[in-house]
Coordinates of C-alpha atoms in Angstrom, one line a residue:
M179 CA 100.7 -73.4 -85.6
K180 CA 101.0 -77.1 -86.6
P181 CA 98.0 -78.5 -88.7
E182 CA 96.7 -80.8 -85.4
E183 CA 96.2 -77.2 -83.4
Q184 CA 94.8 -75.0 -86.2
A185 CA 92.2 -77.9 -86.3
R186 CA 91.2 -77.2 -83.2
E187 CA 90.7 -73.4 -82.9
Q188 CA 88.7 -73.7 -85.6
I189 CA 86.4 -76.6 -83.7
D190 CA 86.4 -73.8 -80.9
K191 CA 85.2 -71.7 -82.6
Q192 CA 83.0 -73.8 -84.3
L193 CA 81.5 -75.4 -81.0
Q194 CA 81.9 -71.9 -79.9
K195 CA 79.0 -70.1 -82.6
A196 CA 76.5 -73.6 -82.2
G197 CA 76.5 -72.4 -77.9
W198 CA 79.2 -75.0 -76.4
L199 CA 81.6 -73.2 -73.5
V200 CA 84.8 -75.6 -74.4
V201 CA 86.5 -75.3 -71.6
N202 CA 89.4 -77.6 -70.7
R203 CA 88.4 -81.0 -67.6
D204 CA 89.2 -78.6 -64.8
E205 CA 87.4 -75.3 -65.5
V206 CA 83.8 -77.5 -65.9
S207 CA 81.5 -75.8 -64.0
P208 CA 77.8 -76.2 -62.9
Q209 CA 77.0 -72.7 -64.1
Y210 CA 76.3 -74.2 -67.7
A211 CA 74.6 -76.7 -68.7
A212 CA 75.9 -77.3 -72.4
V213 CA 79.7 -78.0 -72.4
A214 CA 82.6 -79.2 -74.6
V215 CA 85.3 -80.6 -72.5
R216 CA 89.1 -80.7 -73.9
E217 CA 91.2 -83.5 -74.3
E218 CA 88.6 -85.4 -70.7
L219 CA 90.1 -88.5 -69.9
L220 CA 88.3 -92.0 -70.8
Q221 CA 89.4 -95.8 -69.5
G222 CA 92.7 -96.9 -70.2
N223 CA 93.8 -94.4 -69.9
R224 CA 92.7 -92.7 -73.6
E225 CA 91.2 -89.3 -74.2
A226 CA 88.6 -87.8 -75.8
D227 CA 89.1 -84.6 -78.0
Y228 CA 86.1 -83.3 -76.5
L229 CA 83.8 -84.8 -74.9
L230 CA 80.0 -83.2 -75.1
L231 CA 77.9 -82.1 -71.6
L232 CA 73.8 -81.6 -70.9
Y233 CA 73.1 -80.4 -67.8
G234 CA 76.0 -82.0 -66.3
K235 CA 75.9 -85.4 -68.5
A236 CA 77.7 -86.8 -70.9
V237 CA 75.8 -87.1 -74.0
G238 CA 78.5 -87.7 -77.2
I239 CA 82.3 -87.4 -77.7
I240 CA 84.1 -85.6 -81.0
E241 CA 87.0 -86.7 -82.6
A242 CA 88.7 -84.6 -84.3
K243 CA 91.6 -84.8 -87.1
R244 CA 93.9 -83.4 -88.6
A245 CA 92.6 -81.3 -91.8
D246 CA 94.4 -83.7 -94.1
I247 CA 93.1 -86.7 -92.2
K248 CA 89.6 -88.0 -94.4
L249 CA 86.9 -88.5 -91.9
N250 CA 84.8 -91.0 -93.7
A251 CA 88.2 -93.7 -92.8
P252 CA 87.2 -96.8 -91.4
E253 CA 89.5 -96.6 -89.2
V254 CA 89.3 -92.8 -87.8
I255 CA 84.7 -93.8 -87.7
A256 CA 86.1 -97.5 -85.8
Q257 CA 88.9 -95.2 -83.0
A258 CA 85.3 -92.8 -82.3
E259 CA 82.7 -95.3 -82.0
S260 CA 84.8 -96.9 -79.4
Y261 CA 85.2 -94.5 -77.9
T262 CA 81.5 -94.6 -76.7
H263 CA 82.2 -97.4 -75.0
L264 CA 85.3 -96.4 -72.0
M265 CA 83.2 -94.2 -69.7
L266 CA 84.8 -93.5 -66.5
P267 CA 82.6 -95.8 -64.4
N268 CA 82.0 -92.4 -61.9
R269 CA 81.1 -90.5 -65.5
P270 CA 77.3 -89.4 -64.8
C271 CA 75.7 -90.0 -69.2
W272 CA 72.6 -90.1 -70.2
E273 CA 72.9 -92.7 -71.7
R274 CA 76.0 -96.0 -72.3
P275 CA 77.1 -96.1 -74.2
L276 CA 77.1 -92.4 -75.3
P277 CA 74.4 -92.4 -78.7
V278 CA 76.0 -89.4 -80.4
V279 CA 79.9 -89.8 -82.0
L280 CA 80.8 -86.2 -84.3
L281 CA 84.6 -85.9 -86.2
A282 CA 85.5 -83.5 -86.8
N283 CA 89.2 -82.2 -88.5
G284 CA 87.8 -78.3 -89.3
Q285 CA 87.0 -77.9 -92.6
Q286 CA 84.3 -81.0 -92.1
I287 CA 81.8 -82.5 -89.1
F288 CA 80.5 -85.7 -89.8
Y289 CA 77.4 -86.3 -87.5
K290 CA 75.5 -89.9 -86.1
N291 CA 73.5 -90.1 -83.3
A292 CA 72.4 -93.7 -82.2
H293 CA 68.2 -92.3 -82.1
D294 CA 67.8 -90.6 -85.1
P295 CA 65.2 -92.4 -86.8
Y296 CA 66.2 -92.1 -90.8
N297 CA 70.1 -92.6 -90.4
S298 CA 71.8 -95.8 -88.6
G299 CA 75.0 -93.7 -89.9
F300 CA 76.9 -91.0 -90.5
V301 CA 75.9 -87.9 -91.9
V302 CA 78.1 -84.6 -93.4
K303 CA 76.3 -81.1 -91.4
P304 CA 77.8 -77.9 -92.0
R305 CA 77.9 -76.8 -88.0
F306 CA 78.3 -78.7 -85.5
P307 CA 74.1 -79.1 -83.3
R308 CA 73.1 -76.8 -81.1
P309 CA 72.6 -78.2 -77.4
Y310 CA 69.1 -77.8 -77.5
D311 CA 69.2 -79.9 -81.4
L312 CA 70.4 -82.8 -78.8
Q313 CA 68.2 -82.6 -76.0
R314 CA 65.1 -82.7 -79.1
Q315 CA 66.6 -86.1 -80.0
I316 CA 67.2 -88.0 -77.5
P317 CA 64.0 -89.2 -75.8
V318 CA 65.6 -89.7 -72.0
I319 CA 67.1 -85.9 -72.5
R320 CA 63.7 -84.5 -73.8
D321 CA 61.2 -86.7 -71.0
V322 CA 63.4 -84.7 -68.2
I323 CA 63.4 -81.2 -69.2
A324 CA 59.4 -81.4 -70.6
N325 CA 59.0 -81.7 -66.9
N326 CA 61.1 -78.5 -65.7
P327 CA 61.9 -76.3 -69.0
Q328 CA 63.2 -74.0 -67.3
Q329 CA 66.2 -75.9 -66.5
E330 CA 67.0 -74.9 -70.5
F331 CA 67.9 -71.8 -69.9
A332 CA 70.5 -72.9 -69.1
L333 CA 71.5 -74.1 -72.0
L334 CA 72.4 -70.4 -73.5
P335 CA 76.1 -69.9 -73.6
P336 CA 78.1 -67.1 -71.7
L337 CA 77.6 -64.2 -73.7
L338 CA 80.8 -62.0 -74.9
P339 CA 81.3 -58.8 -74.3
K340 CA 82.0 -57.9 -78.0
G341 CA 79.6 -54.9 -79.8
L342 CA 77.9 -54.9 -76.8
R343 CA 78.3 -51.9 -74.6
D344 CA 78.9 -52.6 -70.9
C345 CA 75.2 -51.4 -69.8
Q346 CA 73.2 -53.5 -72.3
Y347 CA 76.7 -56.9 -71.4
Q348 CA 75.1 -56.1 -67.5
A349 CA 71.3 -56.1 -68.6
I350 CA 71.0 -58.6 -71.2
S351 CA 73.5 -61.1 -68.6
A352 CA 70.9 -60.4 -65.3
Y353 CA 68.1 -61.1 -67.4
E354 CA 69.3 -64.7 -68.7
D355 CA 70.3 -64.7 -64.6
S356 CA 66.9 -64.1 -63.9
L357 CA 65.2 -66.6 -66.4
R358 CA 67.3 -69.2 -64.8
S359 CA 66.4 -68.7 -61.5
G360 CA 62.5 -69.1 -62.5
E361 CA 60.9 -65.7 -62.4
K362 CA 58.5 -65.1 -65.5
R363 CA 58.2 -60.9 -65.4
A364 CA 61.1 -59.0 -65.7
L365 CA 61.4 -55.6 -66.0
I366 CA 64.8 -53.3 -67.7
V367 CA 65.8 -50.0 -67.3
L368 CA 68.4 -48.5 -69.6
A369 CA 68.5 -44.7 -70.1
T370 CA 67.2 -43.5 -73.8
G371 CA 69.6 -43.6 -76.2
A372 CA 71.7 -46.4 -74.6
G373 CA 70.4 -49.4 -76.6
K374 CA 66.6 -50.7 -75.9
T375 CA 65.9 -52.2 -78.7
F376 CA 69.2 -53.4 -79.6
T377 CA 69.2 -55.3 -76.0
A378 CA 66.1 -56.6 -76.8
C379 CA 67.5 -58.2 -79.7
N380 CA 70.3 -59.8 -78.2
I381 CA 67.9 -61.1 -75.8
V382 CA 66.2 -62.6 -78.3
Y383 CA 67.9 -64.3 -80.8
R384 CA 70.5 -66.3 -77.3
L385 CA 66.9 -67.5 -76.5
I386 CA 65.2 -68.4 -79.4
S387 CA 68.2 -69.9 -80.8
S388 CA 69.4 -71.6 -77.8
T389 CA 66.5 -72.8 -76.4
S390 CA 63.5 -74.4 -77.4
V391 CA 61.7 -72.6 -75.0
I392 CA 61.0 -68.9 -76.0
R393 CA 60.2 -70.1 -80.1
R394 CA 57.4 -67.0 -81.1
V395 CA 57.9 -63.5 -79.8
L396 CA 56.0 -60.3 -79.6
F397 CA 57.4 -56.9 -79.7
L398 CA 55.0 -54.9 -77.7
V399 CA 55.1 -51.0 -78.5
D400 CA 52.9 -48.1 -77.9
R401 CA 52.5 -46.6 -81.9
N402 CA 53.0 -48.0 -85.0
N403 CA 56.4 -45.5 -85.9
L404 CA 58.0 -47.3 -83.0
G405 CA 56.9 -50.7 -84.0
D406 CA 58.6 -49.8 -87.9
A407 CA 60.7 -48.6 -86.4
A408 CA 61.9 -51.4 -84.6
L409 CA 60.5 -54.3 -87.5
R410 CA 63.8 -52.3 -89.6
A411 CA 66.0 -52.9 -85.8
F412 CA 64.9 -56.5 -86.3
Q413 CA 65.9 -56.1 -89.9
A414 CA 69.2 -54.6 -89.0
F415 CA 70.2 -57.2 -86.2
E416 CA 73.2 -58.7 -87.8
N417 CA 73.5 -62.1 -85.3
K418 CA 76.8 -63.0 -83.3
D419 CA 77.4 -65.8 -85.2
G420 CA 77.8 -64.1 -88.4
E421 CA 75.7 -66.2 -90.6
H422 CA 73.1 -65.5 -92.0
P423 CA 70.9 -61.2 -91.0
F424 CA 68.5 -62.4 -87.6
S425 CA 65.4 -62.1 -90.5
D426 CA 66.4 -64.5 -92.5
S427 CA 67.0 -66.8 -89.7
Y428 CA 63.8 -66.4 -87.8
G429 CA 61.7 -63.7 -89.4
V430 CA 60.2 -60.6 -88.5
E431 CA 57.0 -58.9 -89.1
Q432 CA 54.2 -56.1 -88.0
L433 CA 51.6 -58.6 -86.9
R434 CA 48.7 -57.5 -88.6
S435 CA 46.2 -61.1 -88.1
V436 CA 45.5 -64.8 -87.0
E437 CA 47.3 -66.3 -90.3
Q438 CA 50.5 -64.9 -89.8
L439 CA 50.6 -67.6 -86.9
Q440 CA 50.8 -70.3 -88.3
T441 CA 53.8 -69.5 -90.4
S442 CA 57.4 -70.5 -89.1
N443 CA 58.4 -66.6 -88.2
A444 CA 59.7 -65.9 -85.5
V445 CA 58.5 -62.3 -84.0
F446 CA 55.9 -60.3 -84.7
I447 CA 56.4 -56.7 -83.6
S448 CA 52.3 -55.2 -82.8
T449 CA 50.3 -52.2 -81.0
I450 CA 48.3 -53.4 -78.4
Q451 CA 45.6 -52.0 -80.3
R452 CA 46.3 -54.0 -82.7
L453 CA 46.7 -56.6 -80.8
Y454 CA 43.3 -56.8 -79.4
S455 CA 42.1 -55.8 -82.8
I456 CA 42.8 -59.4 -83.5
L457 CA 42.5 -60.8 -80.5
S458 CA 38.7 -60.1 -80.8
G459 CA 37.2 -59.5 -84.1
L460 CA 36.4 -56.0 -83.9
S461 CA 38.3 -53.8 -86.5
C462 CA 40.6 -50.8 -85.8
S463 CA 37.7 -48.2 -86.3
E464 CA 36.2 -50.0 -83.3
I465 CA 39.4 -50.5 -80.9
E466 CA 39.9 -46.4 -81.2
S467 CA 36.8 -45.8 -80.6
L468 CA 37.2 -47.9 -76.9
D469 CA 40.6 -46.3 -76.7
E470 CA 40.2 -42.8 -78.0
G471 CA 44.2 -40.6 -79.0
A472 CA 45.7 -42.6 -75.6
G473 CA 47.0 -40.1 -74.2
D474 CA 51.3 -39.0 -73.0
D475 CA 50.6 -37.6 -70.1
F476 CA 51.3 -39.6 -67.1
S477 CA 50.4 -37.4 -64.3
Q478 CA 48.3 -39.9 -62.7
L479 CA 50.3 -42.7 -62.8
D480 CA 53.7 -41.3 -61.7
Q481 CA 54.9 -40.2 -58.0
E482 CA 56.8 -37.7 -58.2
N483 CA 54.4 -34.9 -59.7
S484 CA 57.6 -32.1 -59.3
T485 CA 58.1 -29.9 -62.4
P486 CA 61.0 -30.3 -64.0
E487 CA 63.1 -28.0 -65.1
Q488 CA 62.3 -25.2 -68.3
G489 CA 64.5 -24.8 -70.9
L490 CA 63.7 -22.9 -73.6
S491 CA 60.5 -23.0 -73.0
Q492 CA 57.0 -22.7 -70.7
S493 CA 56.7 -25.6 -68.8
G494 CA 54.1 -27.5 -67.3
S495 CA 50.5 -29.3 -69.5
D496 CA 47.5 -29.9 -68.8
K497 CA 46.0 -33.6 -68.1
A498 CA 45.8 -35.9 -71.1
K499 CA 41.8 -35.7 -71.7
H500 CA 42.5 -39.0 -73.4
M501 CA 44.5 -41.3 -71.0
A502 CA 42.5 -43.8 -69.5
T503 CA 43.6 -43.4 -65.6
M504 CA 44.0 -46.2 -62.8
D505 CA 39.6 -46.1 -62.2
E506 CA 38.3 -45.9 -65.4
P507 CA 37.6 -49.1 -66.5
Q508 CA 40.0 -51.9 -68.8
I509 CA 38.7 -53.8 -71.7
G510 CA 37.5 -57.4 -71.1
L511 CA 39.0 -59.9 -72.5
P512 CA 35.9 -60.9 -75.9
E513 CA 34.2 -64.0 -74.4
Q514 CA 35.8 -66.6 -77.6
P515 CA 38.9 -64.8 -78.5
N516 CA 40.8 -65.3 -81.7
L517 CA 44.4 -66.1 -79.9
P518 CA 44.9 -68.9 -77.5
C519 CA 47.1 -67.4 -74.5
N520 CA 49.4 -69.4 -75.1
A521 CA 50.0 -68.0 -78.6
F522 CA 53.2 -66.2 -77.6
D523 CA 56.1 -67.3 -76.0
L524 CA 57.6 -64.4 -74.7
I525 CA 56.8 -60.5 -74.3
I526 CA 58.6 -58.1 -74.6
I527 CA 56.5 -54.0 -73.9
D528 CA 58.4 -50.9 -74.8
E529 CA 58.7 -48.6 -73.3
C530 CA 56.3 -50.6 -70.9
H531 CA 55.1 -48.2 -68.7
R532 CA 52.4 -46.4 -71.3
S533 CA 50.5 -49.8 -72.1
I534 CA 50.1 -52.0 -68.4
Y535 CA 48.2 -49.2 -66.3
S536 CA 45.0 -47.8 -68.4
T537 CA 43.4 -49.8 -70.4
W538 CA 44.7 -52.9 -71.4
R539 CA 45.7 -54.4 -68.3
Q540 CA 43.2 -57.8 -69.1
V541 CA 45.1 -57.9 -71.9
L542 CA 48.6 -58.2 -70.6
D543 CA 48.1 -61.0 -68.1
Y544 CA 45.5 -63.2 -70.6
F545 CA 48.7 -63.4 -72.5
G546 CA 50.6 -63.5 -69.2
Q547 CA 49.8 -67.3 -68.2
H548 CA 51.8 -68.9 -70.4
A549 CA 54.5 -66.2 -72.0
Y550 CA 57.1 -64.6 -70.0
M551 CA 57.0 -60.8 -69.5
L552 CA 60.0 -58.5 -70.6
G553 CA 59.8 -55.0 -70.2
L554 CA 62.1 -52.1 -71.6
T555 CA 61.3 -48.5 -70.0
A556 CA 63.5 -45.4 -69.4
T557 CA 61.7 -44.7 -66.7
P558 CA 59.8 -46.7 -64.9
I559 CA 57.5 -45.6 -61.7
E560 CA 56.3 -47.7 -59.0
L561 CA 53.7 -49.2 -61.0
T562 CA 55.3 -50.9 -63.2
K563 CA 57.8 -53.0 -61.2
Q564 CA 54.5 -54.5 -59.5
F565 CA 53.5 -55.4 -62.9
F566 CA 56.9 -57.0 -62.5
H567 CA 57.5 -58.1 -59.6
N568 CA 59.8 -55.8 -59.2
N569 CA 62.4 -58.1 -60.2
V570 CA 64.5 -55.0 -61.9
V571 CA 67.1 -56.6 -63.2
A572 CA 68.8 -53.8 -64.4
N573 CA 68.7 -49.9 -63.6
Y574 CA 71.1 -47.7 -66.4
T575 CA 70.5 -44.3 -65.8
L576 CA 71.1 -41.3 -67.3
N577 CA 73.5 -40.2 -64.7
R578 CA 75.4 -42.9 -65.9
S579 CA 74.8 -42.6 -69.7
I580 CA 76.1 -38.9 -69.5
E581 CA 79.0 -40.4 -67.0
D582 CA 79.8 -43.0 -68.9
G583 CA 79.3 -41.0 -72.5
I584 CA 76.3 -43.0 -74.7
N585 CA 74.4 -39.1 -73.5
V586 CA 74.9 -35.3 -73.2
P587 CA 74.3 -33.5 -70.6
P588 CA 70.8 -31.0 -71.7
V589 CA 72.6 -27.2 -71.7
V590 CA 69.0 -25.2 -70.0
Y591 CA 68.2 -22.2 -71.7
R592 CA 64.9 -20.6 -69.7
I593 CA 63.4 -17.2 -72.2
K594 CA 60.9 -15.9 -69.6
T595 CA 57.9 -13.5 -71.2
E596 CA 55.2 -11.8 -68.9
L597 CA 52.9 -13.1 -69.6
S598 CA 54.2 -16.4 -69.1
E599 CA 55.2 -15.2 -65.2
H600 CA 52.5 -13.8 -64.1
G601 CA 50.1 -13.9 -66.9
G602 CA 47.3 -11.3 -67.6
Q603 CA 43.9 -9.5 -68.9
I604 CA 42.2 -9.8 -71.8
K605 CA 40.1 -6.4 -71.8
E606 CA 36.0 -5.7 -72.6
G607 CA 35.7 -5.6 -75.4
E608 CA 39.0 -6.1 -76.9
K609 CA 38.4 -8.7 -80.3
V610 CA 39.2 -12.6 -79.4
H611 CA 40.6 -15.4 -81.7
V612 CA 37.8 -18.8 -80.2
T613 CA 38.1 -21.4 -81.5
S614 CA 36.1 -24.3 -80.1
N615 CA 36.8 -27.6 -79.1
Y616 CA 34.4 -29.6 -80.8
T617 CA 34.5 -28.1 -84.1
G618 CA 37.6 -26.9 -84.3
K619 CA 35.7 -23.1 -86.3
T620 CA 37.5 -20.1 -85.3
Q621 CA 35.7 -16.8 -85.1
V622 CA 36.0 -13.3 -83.7
K623 CA 34.6 -11.8 -81.1
N624 CA 34.6 -8.8 -79.1
A625 CA 36.0 -10.0 -74.8
E626 CA 31.7 -9.6 -73.1
T627 CA 33.7 -9.1 -69.8
E628 CA 37.3 -8.4 -68.6
V629 CA 38.4 -11.6 -68.0
E630 CA 42.7 -11.7 -66.2
F631 CA 45.0 -14.6 -66.8
S632 CA 47.4 -16.9 -65.2
G633 CA 51.4 -17.8 -66.7
K634 CA 49.4 -21.5 -66.1
D635 CA 46.2 -21.2 -68.0
L636 CA 49.2 -20.0 -71.5
N637 CA 48.7 -22.2 -74.2
R638 CA 46.3 -23.6 -72.7
S639 CA 42.7 -22.2 -72.7
I640 CA 44.1 -19.6 -74.0
I641 CA 46.8 -18.8 -76.6
A642 CA 48.1 -15.9 -76.8
P643 CA 50.2 -15.1 -80.1
D644 CA 52.3 -12.6 -79.7
Q645 CA 53.3 -14.0 -76.4
I646 CA 54.4 -17.3 -78.6
R647 CA 56.7 -14.9 -80.5
T648 CA 59.2 -13.3 -78.6
I649 CA 59.7 -16.6 -77.7
M650 CA 60.8 -17.9 -81.2
Q651 CA 62.3 -14.2 -81.6
A652 CA 64.1 -14.5 -78.1
Y653 CA 65.7 -18.3 -79.2
K654 CA 66.0 -16.7 -83.2
E655 CA 68.9 -14.6 -80.8
A656 CA 69.8 -16.6 -78.9
V657 CA 71.4 -19.6 -80.6
F658 CA 73.7 -18.4 -82.7
R659 CA 74.9 -15.9 -80.0
D660 CA 74.6 -18.1 -76.6
L661 CA 73.0 -21.8 -77.6
Y662 CA 76.3 -22.7 -80.1
P663 CA 78.1 -19.0 -80.8
E664 CA 80.7 -21.5 -82.4
R665 CA 78.9 -21.8 -85.5
K666 CA 78.1 -19.4 -87.7
A667 CA 74.7 -18.3 -88.7
D668 CA 72.6 -18.9 -91.1
F669 CA 69.2 -19.9 -89.9
D670 CA 68.8 -22.0 -93.3
S671 CA 71.2 -24.2 -91.4
L672 CA 69.7 -23.9 -87.7
P673 CA 70.7 -26.5 -85.6
K674 CA 67.2 -29.3 -85.8
T675 CA 64.7 -28.1 -84.1
L676 CA 61.9 -30.1 -81.8
I677 CA 59.2 -27.9 -79.9
F678 CA 56.0 -29.0 -77.5
A679 CA 52.8 -27.7 -78.3
K680 CA 50.1 -28.5 -76.3
D681 CA 47.7 -29.2 -79.0
E682 CA 47.1 -29.2 -83.0
R683 CA 45.5 -25.6 -82.9
H684 CA 48.8 -24.8 -80.2
A685 CA 50.6 -26.8 -82.9
K686 CA 49.8 -24.9 -86.3
E687 CA 50.1 -21.1 -84.6
I688 CA 53.9 -22.2 -83.1
V689 CA 54.4 -23.4 -87.2
E690 CA 53.5 -20.0 -88.4
I691 CA 54.5 -17.6 -86.1
A692 CA 58.2 -19.6 -87.0
K693 CA 57.4 -18.6 -90.6
E694 CA 57.5 -15.6 -90.2
V695 CA 60.4 -15.1 -87.6
F696 CA 62.5 -16.5 -88.9
K697 CA 61.3 -15.0 -92.5
R698 CA 60.8 -18.0 -94.3
P699 CA 59.3 -16.7 -98.4
E700 CA 56.0 -18.0 -98.1
N701 CA 56.8 -20.8 -101.0
D702 CA 59.0 -22.4 -98.3
Q703 CA 56.8 -25.8 -96.9
H704 CA 59.6 -27.8 -95.2
F705 CA 61.5 -25.4 -92.7
A706 CA 58.7 -25.9 -90.3
Q707 CA 55.9 -28.5 -90.1
R708 CA 53.7 -30.3 -87.4
I709 CA 54.4 -33.5 -87.0
T710 CA 50.9 -34.9 -85.6
Y711 CA 49.1 -37.4 -85.8
S712 CA 46.1 -34.8 -88.3
V713 CA 49.0 -34.8 -90.7
G714 CA 49.8 -36.6 -93.9
N715 CA 51.9 -39.7 -92.5
S716 CA 54.1 -38.8 -89.9
N717 CA 55.9 -41.4 -90.2
Q718 CA 57.7 -39.9 -93.3
L719 CA 57.4 -37.0 -91.9
I720 CA 59.9 -37.8 -89.2
Q721 CA 62.0 -39.8 -91.9
E722 CA 62.1 -36.2 -93.6
F723 CA 63.1 -34.5 -90.1
R724 CA 66.3 -36.7 -89.6
N725 CA 67.1 -36.5 -92.9
K726 CA 66.3 -33.4 -94.9
K727 CA 68.3 -30.4 -94.6
D728 CA 65.7 -27.7 -95.3
F729 CA 63.9 -29.1 -92.4
R730 CA 64.6 -27.6 -89.6
I731 CA 61.7 -27.0 -86.7
A732 CA 59.3 -29.2 -86.1
V733 CA 56.3 -28.5 -83.9
T734 CA 54.4 -31.5 -82.1
V735 CA 51.5 -32.7 -79.9
T736 CA 52.9 -35.7 -78.4
L737 CA 53.8 -37.9 -81.4
V738 CA 57.7 -37.7 -80.9
A739 CA 57.6 -37.5 -77.2
T740 CA 58.9 -41.0 -76.8
G741 CA 60.8 -43.4 -78.0
T742 CA 61.6 -41.7 -81.2
D743 CA 65.3 -41.9 -82.8
V744 CA 66.5 -38.8 -84.7
P745 CA 70.1 -38.7 -84.7
P746 CA 70.9 -34.7 -85.6
L747 CA 68.0 -32.9 -82.9
E748 CA 70.3 -30.8 -81.4
T749 CA 67.0 -28.7 -79.6
L750 CA 64.1 -28.8 -77.6
M751 CA 61.8 -26.3 -77.5
F752 CA 59.0 -26.8 -74.4
L753 CA 56.6 -24.1 -75.0
T754 CA 54.1 -26.8 -72.5
D755 CA 53.2 -28.1 -69.2
V756 CA 54.4 -30.9 -69.0
R757 CA 53.0 -31.8 -65.3
S758 CA 54.4 -35.6 -65.0
N759 CA 58.3 -36.3 -64.4
V760 CA 57.9 -39.7 -65.8
L761 CA 56.6 -37.8 -69.6
Y762 CA 59.7 -35.0 -69.7
Q763 CA 62.2 -37.7 -69.1
Q764 CA 60.9 -39.4 -72.3
M765 CA 60.8 -36.3 -73.9
K766 CA 64.5 -35.0 -73.3
G767 CA 66.0 -39.2 -73.8

């Protein structure tokens, strides 16, 4: 390859990294707003090595030289500057002569902008200017775009598929097309496990690095542990330009105060409750009293209340006691909000079916006056789609993800018991343990009358330890015989198992019985544990379940039901009815 060709190849890469689409002059398309055209014709049968176009109009030229040619040589500068006066008469230009001149040899870049108030000559730059840099620096372009900022989304460079799954590439492309068409709200549906957060990181990076419309992003999560996971994902995200980690270039942090918004950080992560605390000035404890333990059952919203398939389970959970339903009053906005409605330019709502319909709708609508809003979910319902104006830009289903090898199909193994199928009876005078829902205290009493109960009452109003014991024993016998026959039967290496319980009391009972059935020594505090709101540091417990070899069974109510990534997990056991198909699909994912 000749030295000139080597320099051009390097310059092409540098331009692409800065957000310019590099094309030959017969490949120019109005679809893209930031284009570097190779060997564009000029007056007098001359050619510009590269002509920079913004929104279809010429804004600058690049004179390319071999690496061994000095860019500050007077003849090189004179040649480049003369070309700014030689645009063809029919060539649309922002200004004549062109305001921007660049000299490049693949190793150095010299830059001159006629509108730079501080430098009238050439300055050395580490990279080519990004399209929106020029847009901001040239008054005539800045003024035109100020009247229609949506046009800036046309500056987004072509998305390269490298490093992306097909579903992620399609989702990002479709969302950017939606922005270009003027849509303020959009919904991306990606099957759990398909990489929603990674997709969001790519979207945020492209919008922040290539436009000035999106400068501050709010990433809303449902729980604190999911916020921690999102923070780690953004911090670990590597820019496509490979120069700096995303968090070093733009700044990412959890939102905790109004003052943080005075920083240059670009991405803030928060729960909706924390956001309202900052907006209103109320303490977190006061917020919790307004939205006490927001539950996870979606039966009030789920339009498909069919009973899901039942794997290692009794199926079905009663209505979440604390879920704010559509009929409950929403929390109103404070009279004097501590944050303006334009505090964020883009709000990404992760697992958005949880946040939108209950107490917090007015908060989202307040910020939605200004911000673009993007929903991410694996399980949309009709009301979700309505909130996002029915603008579903991507719909990647669980079945598709299984076909593509991203997820594995579940193997359903049902354990039936007499009590779960047909119910049972508590005889008059029989000793029972009665636990108060208010105090949590348990008393031993004799049943005053005979009580019959159905299978659906199990693990709701009635907990039958023997029935739990029967199920755990059946699981113990089946796990290596039927589910994982290729493995050696070693219960110290029991496949990581997550059990869904009805409530805290039920979860405690399951943990104790699991230890008993698997014959764990009394001092073994690791094999089976609860991961619930009332037990220590839930984030640490999730991390231990993910990484520690001796933590084999985790029992939860809702804390690990959705959005938590535990790659070693192999078995889900449902000991509670899940009346919502939405929640059931989330639990499986």
